[in-house]
XYZ file of C-alpha atoms in Angstrom:
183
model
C 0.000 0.000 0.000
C 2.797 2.654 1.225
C 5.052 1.850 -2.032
C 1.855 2.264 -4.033
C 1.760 5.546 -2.573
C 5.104 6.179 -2.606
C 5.181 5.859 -6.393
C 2.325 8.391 -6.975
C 4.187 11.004 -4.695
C 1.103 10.859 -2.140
C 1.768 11.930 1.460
C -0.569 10.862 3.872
C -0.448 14.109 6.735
C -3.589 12.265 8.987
C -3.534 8.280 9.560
C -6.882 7.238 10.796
C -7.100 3.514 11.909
C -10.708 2.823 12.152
C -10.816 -0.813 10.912
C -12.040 -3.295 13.473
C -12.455 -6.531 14.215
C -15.486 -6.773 16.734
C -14.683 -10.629 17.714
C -18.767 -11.086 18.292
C -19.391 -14.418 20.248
C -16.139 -15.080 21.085
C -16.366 -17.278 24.404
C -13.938 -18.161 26.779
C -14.281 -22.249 27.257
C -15.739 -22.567 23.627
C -13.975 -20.336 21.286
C -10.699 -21.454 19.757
C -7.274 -19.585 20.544
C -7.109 -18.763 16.851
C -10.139 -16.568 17.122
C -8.419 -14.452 19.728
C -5.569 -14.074 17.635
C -7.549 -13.076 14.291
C -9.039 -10.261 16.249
C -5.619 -9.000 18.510
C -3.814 -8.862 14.497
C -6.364 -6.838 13.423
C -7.037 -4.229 15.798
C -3.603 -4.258 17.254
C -0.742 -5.812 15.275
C -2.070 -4.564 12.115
C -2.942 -1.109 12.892
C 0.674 -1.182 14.783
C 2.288 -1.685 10.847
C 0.139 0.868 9.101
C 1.108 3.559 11.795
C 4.935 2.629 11.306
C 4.597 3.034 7.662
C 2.996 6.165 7.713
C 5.063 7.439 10.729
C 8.426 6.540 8.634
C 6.936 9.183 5.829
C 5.709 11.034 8.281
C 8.890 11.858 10.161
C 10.990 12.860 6.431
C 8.000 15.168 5.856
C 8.202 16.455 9.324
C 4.968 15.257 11.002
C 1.304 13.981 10.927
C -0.865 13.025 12.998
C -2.269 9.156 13.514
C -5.558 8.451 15.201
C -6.714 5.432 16.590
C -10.754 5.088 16.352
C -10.452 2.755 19.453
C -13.795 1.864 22.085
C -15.118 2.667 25.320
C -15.007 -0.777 25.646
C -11.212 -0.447 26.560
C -12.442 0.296 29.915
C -15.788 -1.020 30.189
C -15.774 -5.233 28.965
C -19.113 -6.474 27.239
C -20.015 -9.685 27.405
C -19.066 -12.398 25.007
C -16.010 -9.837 23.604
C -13.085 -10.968 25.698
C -10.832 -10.652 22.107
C -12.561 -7.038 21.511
C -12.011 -5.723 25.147
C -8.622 -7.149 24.934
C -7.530 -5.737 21.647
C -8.743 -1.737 22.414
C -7.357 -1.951 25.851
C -3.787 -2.536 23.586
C -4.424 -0.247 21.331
C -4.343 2.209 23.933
C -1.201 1.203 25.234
C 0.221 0.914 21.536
C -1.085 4.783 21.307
C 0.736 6.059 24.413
C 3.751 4.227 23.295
C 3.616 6.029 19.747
C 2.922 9.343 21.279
C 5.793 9.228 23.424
C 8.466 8.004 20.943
C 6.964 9.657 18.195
C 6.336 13.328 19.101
C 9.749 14.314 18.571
C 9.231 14.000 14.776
C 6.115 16.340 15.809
C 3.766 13.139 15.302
C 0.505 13.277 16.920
C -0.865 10.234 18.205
C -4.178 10.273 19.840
C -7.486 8.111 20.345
C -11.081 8.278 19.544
C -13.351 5.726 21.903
C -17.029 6.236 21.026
C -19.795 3.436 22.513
C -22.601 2.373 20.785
C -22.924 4.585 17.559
C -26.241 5.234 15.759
C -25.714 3.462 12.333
C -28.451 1.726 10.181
C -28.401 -1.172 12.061
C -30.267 1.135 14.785
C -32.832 2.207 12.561
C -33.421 -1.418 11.029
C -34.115 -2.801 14.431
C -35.864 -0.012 16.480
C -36.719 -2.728 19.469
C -33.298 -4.201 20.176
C -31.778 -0.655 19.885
C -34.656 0.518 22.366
C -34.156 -1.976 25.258
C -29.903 -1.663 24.952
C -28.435 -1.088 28.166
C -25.747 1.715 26.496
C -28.062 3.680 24.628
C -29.398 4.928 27.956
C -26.944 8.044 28.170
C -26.694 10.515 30.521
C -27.355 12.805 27.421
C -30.154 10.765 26.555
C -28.704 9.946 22.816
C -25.610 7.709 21.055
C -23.267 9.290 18.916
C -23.634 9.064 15.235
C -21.028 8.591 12.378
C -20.955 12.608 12.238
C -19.712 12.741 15.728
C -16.971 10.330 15.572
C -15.910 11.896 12.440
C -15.884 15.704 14.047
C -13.871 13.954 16.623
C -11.427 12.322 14.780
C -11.149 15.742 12.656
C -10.063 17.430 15.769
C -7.089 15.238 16.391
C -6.365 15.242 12.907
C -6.210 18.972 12.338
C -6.820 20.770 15.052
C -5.089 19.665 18.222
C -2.106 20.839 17.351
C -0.223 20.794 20.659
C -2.235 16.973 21.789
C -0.589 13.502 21.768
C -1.361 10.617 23.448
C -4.757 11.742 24.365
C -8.316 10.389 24.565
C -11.466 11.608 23.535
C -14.716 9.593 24.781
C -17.973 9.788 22.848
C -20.012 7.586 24.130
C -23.006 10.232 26.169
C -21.109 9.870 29.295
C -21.938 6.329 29.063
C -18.284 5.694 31.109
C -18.964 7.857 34.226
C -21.649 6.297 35.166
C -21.812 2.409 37.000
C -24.922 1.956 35.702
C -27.335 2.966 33.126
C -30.260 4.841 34.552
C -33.131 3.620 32.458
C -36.231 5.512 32.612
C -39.296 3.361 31.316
């Protein structure tokens, strides 16, 4: 992909990693290791190559900015995600890491972690989507794709002086134990 790039004299300046494995019904006891270590490539060993590439452009070119479109979940599990859960809570860590030896080529290295997004999924199944435990916010309402992508924008072009920082989006889903649902 980078040589590709490389031959068409195109600079990538912003590096978002949003791609995701989500490991769904992954259970401990039933679920082969294999199926752990599909997901922990993807979200962690994979995203940790594209960000060297790009960093290794990024540092002749004198800086960019890479951000990670990670999860709440990195700090609140799910059930039947053990993979998932595992995987954000590393790309965290990868994050920091990059931040720290990376922002003396002035690259930027910070994380998006929304929770439960509005997508068409939502609107194709209104009665799952309105007995969800995380859709009950304190703001009363889940982000949509516009929010993440504001988000993301703001590490990307306008946080100039932030690295290794997070941004939650989830409603203030994270502050709160449990969700208050009002029925």
């Amino acid at each position: 992909l980078f040589a590709e790039l490389d031959k068409k004299d195109v600079f990538i300046e912003s590096l978002v990693l949003n791609a995701a494995d989500q490991g769904l019904g992954q259970e401990i006891f039933e679920s082969p290791l294999s199926d752990m270590t599909t997901v922990i490539n993807t979200n962690v060993l994979w995203n940790y190559c594209l960000s060297e590439q790009a960093a290794l452009r990024m540092k002749e070119k004198g800086g960019g900015s890479i951000v990670f479109v990670n999860s709440n979940t990195a700090y609140r599990a799910i059930p039947n995600r053990i993979s998932y859960v595992t995987s954000k809570g590393a790309q965290l860590g990868m994050m920091r890491g990059l931040a720290l030896g990376l922002g003396q080529y002035n690259i930027r290295v910070n994380a998006v972690l929304p929770g439960m997004i509005r997508t068409d999924r939502w609107e194709k199944n209104p009665e799952f989507y309105a007995k969800v435990p995380s859709r009950f916010t304190p703001l009363g309402d889940v982000a949509n794709g516009e929010d993440v992508a504001d988000a993301v924008w703001y590490f990307a072009e306008h946080a100039r002086n932030t690295t290794g920082a997070e941004l939650v989006l989830d409603g203030g889903n994270t502050i709160q134990l449990y969700p208050i649902i009002k029925e």
